[in-house]
Short mmCIF file of C-alpha atoms and ligand atoms in Angstrom, two decimals:
data_model
loop_
_atom_site.label_atom_id
_atom_site.label_comp_id
_atom_site.label_asym_id
_atom_site.label_seq_id
_atom_site.Cartn_x
_atom_site.Cartn_y
_atom_site.Cartn_z
CA VAL A 900 0.00 0.02 0.03
CA ILE A 901 1.43 3.34 -1.01
CA PRO A 902 0.92 6.45 1.27
CA ALA A 903 -0.77 9.14 -0.36
CA ASP A 904 1.86 11.91 0.45
CA PRO A 905 2.70 12.82 -3.34
CA PRO A 906 6.11 14.40 -3.02
CA LEU A 907 7.30 11.33 -1.10
CA VAL A 908 5.65 8.95 -3.63
CA ALA A 909 7.30 11.07 -6.50
CA GLN A 910 10.62 10.98 -4.61
CA ALA A 911 10.41 7.05 -4.31
CA ALA A 912 9.47 6.88 -8.07
CA ARG A 913 12.81 8.88 -9.00
CA ALA A 914 14.79 6.71 -6.71
CA TRP A 915 13.56 3.45 -8.25
CA ARG A 916 13.73 4.76 -11.59
CA PHE A 917 17.52 5.83 -10.98
CA ARG A 918 18.18 2.28 -9.65
CA CYS A 919 16.64 0.67 -12.77
CA GLY A 920 19.08 2.66 -14.97
CA VAL A 921 21.92 1.75 -12.45
CA GLU A 922 20.72 -2.33 -12.62
CA ARG A 923 20.92 -1.94 -16.46
CA GLU A 924 24.30 -0.37 -16.74
CA ALA A 925 25.51 -3.03 -14.10
CA GLU A 926 24.19 -5.89 -16.51
CA ALA A 927 26.00 -4.46 -19.35
CA ARG A 928 29.22 -3.91 -17.28
CA PHE A 929 29.25 -7.37 -15.84
CA ALA A 930 28.66 -9.00 -19.21
CA ARG A 931 31.75 -6.86 -20.59
CA LEU A 932 33.88 -7.65 -17.62
CA ALA A 933 33.12 -11.48 -17.98
CA GLY A 934 34.83 -11.20 -21.36
CA TRP A 935 37.82 -9.14 -19.98
CA LEU A 936 38.20 -11.94 -17.11
CA ALA A 937 38.28 -14.80 -19.63
CA ARG A 938 40.77 -13.05 -22.05
CA ALA A 939 43.12 -12.40 -19.01
CA GLY A 940 42.89 -15.85 -17.99
CA LEU A 941 41.16 -15.46 -14.73
CA PRO A 942 39.80 -18.81 -13.23
CA GLY A 943 36.78 -19.94 -15.17
CA PRO A 944 34.46 -19.89 -11.80
CA LEU A 945 34.97 -16.29 -11.65
CA VAL A 946 34.33 -15.61 -15.37
CA GLU A 947 30.98 -17.67 -14.86
CA LEU A 948 30.13 -15.98 -11.50
CA CYS A 949 30.54 -12.60 -13.55
CA ARG A 950 28.35 -13.81 -16.36
CA ARG A 951 25.62 -14.78 -13.82
CA SER A 952 25.95 -11.41 -12.08
CA SER A 953 25.11 -9.79 -15.39
CA ALA A 954 21.92 -12.09 -15.56
CA ASP A 955 20.98 -11.03 -12.06
CA GLU A 956 21.40 -7.32 -12.96
CA GLY A 957 18.99 -7.74 -15.77
CA ARG A 958 16.36 -9.22 -13.39
CA HIS A 959 16.99 -6.55 -10.93
CA ALA A 960 16.42 -3.74 -13.65
CA ARG A 961 13.10 -5.51 -14.18
CA LEU A 962 12.14 -5.49 -10.73
CA CYS A 963 13.02 -1.88 -10.25
CA ALA A 964 11.19 -0.91 -13.41
CA GLU A 965 8.14 -2.50 -11.83
CA LEU A 966 8.56 -0.56 -8.59
CA THR A 967 9.13 2.44 -10.76
CA GLU A 968 5.86 2.12 -12.23
CA ARG A 969 4.10 1.17 -9.01
CA HIS A 970 4.99 4.52 -7.63
CA GLY A 971 3.76 6.27 -10.69
CA GLY A 972 7.08 6.94 -12.25
CA GLU A 973 8.18 6.23 -15.89
CA VAL A 974 10.67 3.43 -16.69
CA PRO A 975 13.88 4.91 -18.24
CA ALA A 976 14.73 3.94 -21.93
CA PRO A 977 17.25 1.03 -22.23
CA PRO A 978 20.83 2.42 -22.64
CA VAL A 979 22.12 2.46 -26.18
CA GLU A 980 25.82 2.98 -25.46
CA PRO A 981 28.01 0.50 -23.43
CA PRO A 982 28.96 1.72 -19.99
CA ALA A 983 32.01 3.94 -19.94
CA VAL A 984 35.26 2.19 -18.82
CA LEU A 985 35.64 3.09 -15.18
CA ALA A 986 39.46 3.38 -15.10
CA PRO A 987 41.18 6.73 -16.25
CA ALA A 988 43.12 6.70 -19.26
CA GLY A 989 46.80 5.41 -18.97
CA LEU A 990 46.60 2.53 -16.69
CA PRO A 991 47.96 -0.76 -17.93
CA PRO A 992 45.22 -3.13 -19.09
CA ARG A 993 45.46 -5.45 -16.12
CA ALA A 994 44.92 -2.46 -13.87
CA VAL A 995 42.05 -1.43 -16.01
CA LEU A 996 40.40 -4.75 -15.54
CA LEU A 997 41.07 -4.60 -11.74
CA TYR A 998 39.83 -1.06 -11.35
CA GLU A 999 36.57 -2.14 -12.93
CA ALA A 1000 36.11 -5.05 -10.60
CA VAL A 1001 37.10 -3.00 -7.59
CA ALA A 1002 34.99 -0.11 -8.43
CA ALA A 1003 31.95 -1.92 -9.48
CA CYS A 1004 32.05 -4.85 -6.96
CA CYS A 1005 34.20 -4.04 -3.86
CA VAL A 1006 33.07 -0.32 -3.55
CA THR A 1007 29.67 0.05 -5.39
CA GLU A 1008 28.10 -3.48 -4.81
CA THR A 1009 29.35 -3.43 -1.07
CA GLY A 1010 27.77 -0.23 -0.58
CA SER A 1011 24.49 -1.49 -2.19
CA VAL A 1012 24.55 -4.35 0.19
CA GLY A 1013 24.78 -1.72 3.10
CA VAL A 1014 21.99 0.25 1.73
CA LEU A 1015 19.75 -3.04 1.21
CA THR A 1016 20.43 -4.22 4.76
CA ALA A 1017 19.56 -0.92 6.29
CA LEU A 1018 16.38 -0.96 4.27
CA LEU A 1019 15.77 -4.56 5.31
CA GLY A 1020 15.91 -3.37 8.94
CA ALA A 1021 13.07 -0.90 8.38
CA VAL A 1022 10.64 -2.36 5.82
CA ARG A 1023 8.15 -4.42 7.47
CA GLY A 1024 6.67 -6.72 4.96
CA GLY A 1025 5.08 -7.52 1.72
CA SER A 1026 6.29 -7.50 -1.78
CA LEU A 1027 8.59 -4.65 -1.21
CA ARG A 1028 10.39 -6.56 1.32
CA ARG A 1029 10.70 -9.63 -0.81
CA ALA A 1030 12.15 -7.44 -3.79
CA LEU A 1031 14.70 -6.14 -1.36
CA ARG A 1032 15.77 -9.56 -0.10
CA THR A 1033 16.36 -10.75 -3.57
CA LEU A 1034 18.23 -7.60 -4.38
CA ALA A 1035 20.36 -8.00 -1.16
CA ALA A 1036 21.12 -11.66 -1.72
CA ASP A 1037 22.37 -11.13 -5.48
CA GLU A 1038 24.39 -7.97 -4.35
CA VAL A 1039 26.41 -9.71 -1.69
CA ARG A 1040 27.42 -12.37 -4.35
CA HIS A 1041 28.55 -9.50 -6.57
CA SER A 1042 30.45 -7.87 -4.04
CA ARG A 1043 32.17 -11.14 -3.13
CA LEU A 1044 33.14 -11.46 -7.00
CA GLY A 1045 35.17 -8.22 -6.72
CA TRP A 1046 36.90 -9.41 -3.62
CA ALA A 1047 37.80 -12.85 -5.17
CA ILE A 1048 39.18 -11.18 -8.38
CA LEU A 1049 41.26 -8.68 -6.11
CA ALA A 1050 42.71 -11.76 -4.12
CA ALA A 1051 43.36 -13.61 -7.63
CA GLU A 1052 45.46 -10.52 -8.62
CA ARG A 1053 47.13 -10.13 -5.32
CA GLU A 1054 50.27 -11.93 -6.33
CA ARG A 1055 50.79 -9.79 -9.31
CA GLY A 1056 50.74 -6.47 -7.23
CA THR A 1057 48.18 -4.80 -9.66
CA GLY A 1058 46.28 -3.49 -6.60
CA ALA A 1059 49.30 -1.19 -5.82
CA LEU A 1060 48.26 0.76 -8.79
CA LEU A 1061 44.73 1.56 -7.66
CA GLY A 1062 45.41 3.13 -4.07
CA GLU A 1063 45.39 6.74 -5.37
CA HIS A 1064 42.02 6.00 -7.44
CA VAL A 1065 39.92 4.73 -4.57
CA PRO A 1066 38.78 8.20 -3.55
CA ALA A 1067 37.28 8.57 -7.18
CA MET A 1068 35.78 5.10 -6.78
CA LEU A 1069 33.96 6.12 -3.45
CA ALA A 1070 33.01 9.43 -4.82
CA ALA A 1071 31.47 7.67 -8.05
CA SER A 1072 29.44 5.39 -5.75
CA ILE A 1073 27.45 8.00 -4.04
CA GLU A 1074 25.47 11.07 -5.08
CA PRO A 1075 27.57 14.07 -5.54
CA ASP A 1076 25.67 16.27 -2.80
CA LEU A 1077 25.66 13.49 -0.10
CA PHE A 1078 28.18 15.09 2.29
CA ARG A 1079 26.94 18.71 1.48
CA PRO A 1080 24.81 20.51 3.94
CA GLY A 1081 21.12 20.47 3.06
CA VAL A 1082 19.83 23.31 1.43
CA PRO A 1083 16.11 24.09 1.80
CA GLY A 1084 13.94 23.09 -0.97
CA PRO A 1085 10.88 20.76 -1.55
CA GLU A 1086 13.00 17.99 -3.32
CA LEU A 1087 15.83 17.80 -0.59
CA ASP A 1088 13.21 18.07 2.25
CA ALA A 1089 11.53 14.90 0.72
CA GLY A 1090 14.91 13.28 0.45
CA GLU A 1091 15.32 13.60 4.29
CA ASP A 1092 11.90 12.32 5.29
CA PRO A 1093 12.05 9.05 7.35
CA ALA A 1094 8.73 7.96 5.77
CA LEU A 1095 10.76 7.31 2.72
CA LEU A 1096 12.00 3.99 4.26
CA GLU A 1097 8.60 2.46 3.89
CA LEU A 1098 8.82 3.13 0.08
CA GLY A 1099 12.34 1.39 0.11
CA VAL A 1100 14.42 4.61 -0.08
CA LEU A 1101 16.97 5.65 2.41
CA PRO A 1102 16.81 9.02 3.74
CA ARG A 1103 19.88 11.13 2.96
CA SER A 1104 21.13 11.30 6.45
CA LEU A 1105 20.99 7.58 6.88
CA ARG A 1106 22.59 6.96 3.58
CA ARG A 1107 25.41 9.17 4.68
CA GLU A 1108 25.81 7.07 7.82
CA VAL A 1109 25.49 3.82 6.03
CA PHE A 1110 28.23 4.77 3.42
CA VAL A 1111 30.57 5.79 6.07
CA ARG A 1112 30.00 2.72 8.09
CA THR A 1113 30.22 0.31 5.04
CA THR A 1114 33.41 2.07 3.80
CA THR A 1115 35.45 2.22 6.98
CA GLU A 1116 34.23 -1.27 8.29
CA VAL A 1117 34.02 -3.19 5.00
CA VAL A 1118 35.42 -1.78 2.02
CA LEU A 1119 38.76 -0.14 3.17
CA PRO A 1120 39.88 -3.23 5.34
CA GLY A 1121 38.98 -5.41 2.38
CA LEU A 1122 41.04 -3.31 -0.12
CA GLU A 1123 44.07 -3.23 2.33
CA GLU A 1124 44.01 -6.81 2.72
CA GLY A 1125 43.89 -7.00 -1.08
CA GLY A 1126 47.23 -4.99 -1.36
CA VAL A 1127 45.59 -1.60 -2.18
CA ASP A 1128 46.97 1.47 -0.38
CA ILE A 1129 44.01 2.91 1.44
CA SER A 1130 45.60 5.98 2.98
CA PRO A 1131 44.33 8.34 0.01
CA ALA A 1132 40.97 7.05 0.63
CA ARG A 1133 41.01 7.59 4.31
CA ALA A 1134 42.15 11.03 3.78
CA TRP A 1135 39.35 11.73 1.46
CA LEU A 1136 36.85 10.31 3.84
CA ARG A 1137 38.32 12.43 6.79
CA GLU A 1138 37.70 15.62 4.80
CA ARG A 1139 34.16 14.81 4.17
CA LEU A 1140 33.52 14.05 7.77
CA VAL A 1141 34.63 17.36 8.80
CA ALA A 1142 31.41 19.21 8.60
CA PRO A 1143 31.73 21.34 5.53
CA GLY A 1144 30.55 25.08 5.68
CA PRO A 1145 27.96 26.17 3.37
CA GLY A 1146 29.20 26.62 -0.29
CA LYS A 1147 32.11 24.42 0.24
CA SER A 1148 31.36 21.92 -2.59
CA GLU A 1149 34.55 19.55 -3.07
FE1 LIG B 2070 21.83 -5.24 -8.86
FE1 LIG B 2071 24.79 -6.15 -8.43
#
């Protein structure tokens, strides 16, 4: 049952629509990554898991499309272009592959698991809870895929090339204004409303909290374990935790 508060429902529709696009992009990204893994000679089970992840994301996109429509939103058009390669230009091919896996799985998928776990703690029942459980179970596997690829590359030392890029990966996994102080406006106010939880959307302050916790407790220790220097990421996060003054954007 969807509450009648139109700004909240519209906010939820936007959130599910956005997720639908993210899932579609992930579907294409995992399909491409599976090919890269196979060509680089990574273990077959990892290639298989990556292909399966792509299929999972296709299902997630359909699920998110349904939820978008249920909230009165319009499903986005399917992407026509392949997703942009995540690594900046100039890295060797092996590091481009690892960058993609670390950014998409270790950072983004682990972040999604954090968000979904928080939502599951708040959404009481019904089809929304079932949808969130499906998403959470799959995203946990996708996150593990990244950690397994990082471990498989440990001996080669490829992870050492990624340390300075982890801040960019973290920044790309959140909305640009997550750490900016709220500015008054109907949209942001709706984005802060705790009633959003019932619609499967984390209010901003909670998203911030979940992101910081997931990053410090799971992502950064895991990356360090995989041979990635996490001091640039720690510095990046520290800067964000110092309450920024109004107007300070970066
Ligand atoms: Fe997904
Ligand atoms: Fe995923």
